[in-house]
């Protein structure tokens, strides 16, 4: 998330992709005869009106095997904006532990302008209601912490014939059993039809313990519990969240403590429904893998961190990935540790380099800064799951990735795609760092990496890894191009990606959708990248000052296909209809 000026609040909308059969005006023609789908770029926003709105003027060309083709417009349909009152509730408002709206000093509701993740799902099959879970990443002024964030369950009505949708009801999702939600960022719909969310920018437990009165965690707790004497607990925040929606429309929300604690951007799940990879957002961050004990159950498993072994510095770089086991745990045991431990319970610290070297301390650098740490006896599991990045660095994992954002699976090709918003800072060569695994030329505009997967892998100690979906290497697939600042203020090439954030892959369309969060393009845009033809097409533009966010590719929902997409600051939720191609 970049901190941007706030213009007009919008929430999210969607792009509805037309059915290939209906598109060709031949409803009886089998849609499995589709040969290709090609996205055709819209122009760069040119007028003030275009620059100030969320819109799409892109096209899509559908070609059948018999040569029949037709080109259609892509339309963006807004669904809601933050502050909308739906069934008496304010969309995007922050709620305290008792379900009351939190107000500012003037008595006005605190309402987010920053919707992020969207998961549209059906819990009752084709005849049932649709629901959409939406994240609100920040509150006014884009502060990290201080004010509890919100997740909402939206009831959505779909016209089965046209595919058009509207929100008919909203309800905040209750996380009171976990102390509220801290900075929910991106998310996905899991393969088992739940929403997997995130808590980004986990609070620094060491800094909090040193001065709790000045800690944003304490301010967060005082707002959430409406108690001016509350002292926050940083170990309550920084986890993957999961929300299940029941047929009666009720939700159940949990935090998966056994998946580790870090700056979760999002997670992505392998076809085995057990192996999970993370985006860890920030500077000096780390790549993690989690293998659940049971399929479709993330409440217990084994956590690994990656050692990156660079093989190339060309065009965004490449390297091999070796995995270091951090530990095994279940949610319940780590939740208990989180509620009862402090940073100094887990680690010994020193600032004396000579003393550290003589007494077994590790010299590490993570997003928390440069430190000398030693794990106290018996605290290895607490370190692994409450301080996953610090502990990973102590064991030798690479903590030099920069602005690692979302990941998404290409199951057909057995690939994972990862967005690295900025290839800079920790990823540049720096021999003064304690470790310098990544040594790449700077690309401010960032890039997309492709990760290769194999079975039969072992960890650093030679122990078999219980998964057939282990990442073995990664290399840049697509990078942006930095340019001197132009007359409009752009600092990245307009026909290439800039600072990719949310990404999602459509199996049926063979297309990677890429959403920007950048100050290097005056207008952030959303892209469609065909993994076969390598064609990159601009398909949607956000208002000046707002990022494109909340993307979800839906290949088939009651015969319709969608790209859920929105913007934040200003905020908007909506959709684009896409070609529906069944396989």
XYZ file of C-alpha atoms in Angstrom, residues 15 40 62 86 132 201 215 289 319 360-361 370 440 492 571 578:
16
model
C -15.728 -6.126 -14.873
C -6.911 -5.108 -26.644
C -12.918 -13.943 -28.910
C -27.016 -0.133 2.924
C -18.741 -10.933 -1.116
C 2.693 -4.586 8.516
C 2.867 2.394 20.471
C 6.014 -21.769 2.644
C 17.813 -17.659 -8.302
C 26.425 -16.740 20.225
C 24.174 -13.891 19.099
C 19.637 -4.373 12.193
C 20.207 -6.775 -8.338
C 7.742 4.648 -15.515
C -12.355 3.944 -3.000
C -15.337 -11.316 -18.976
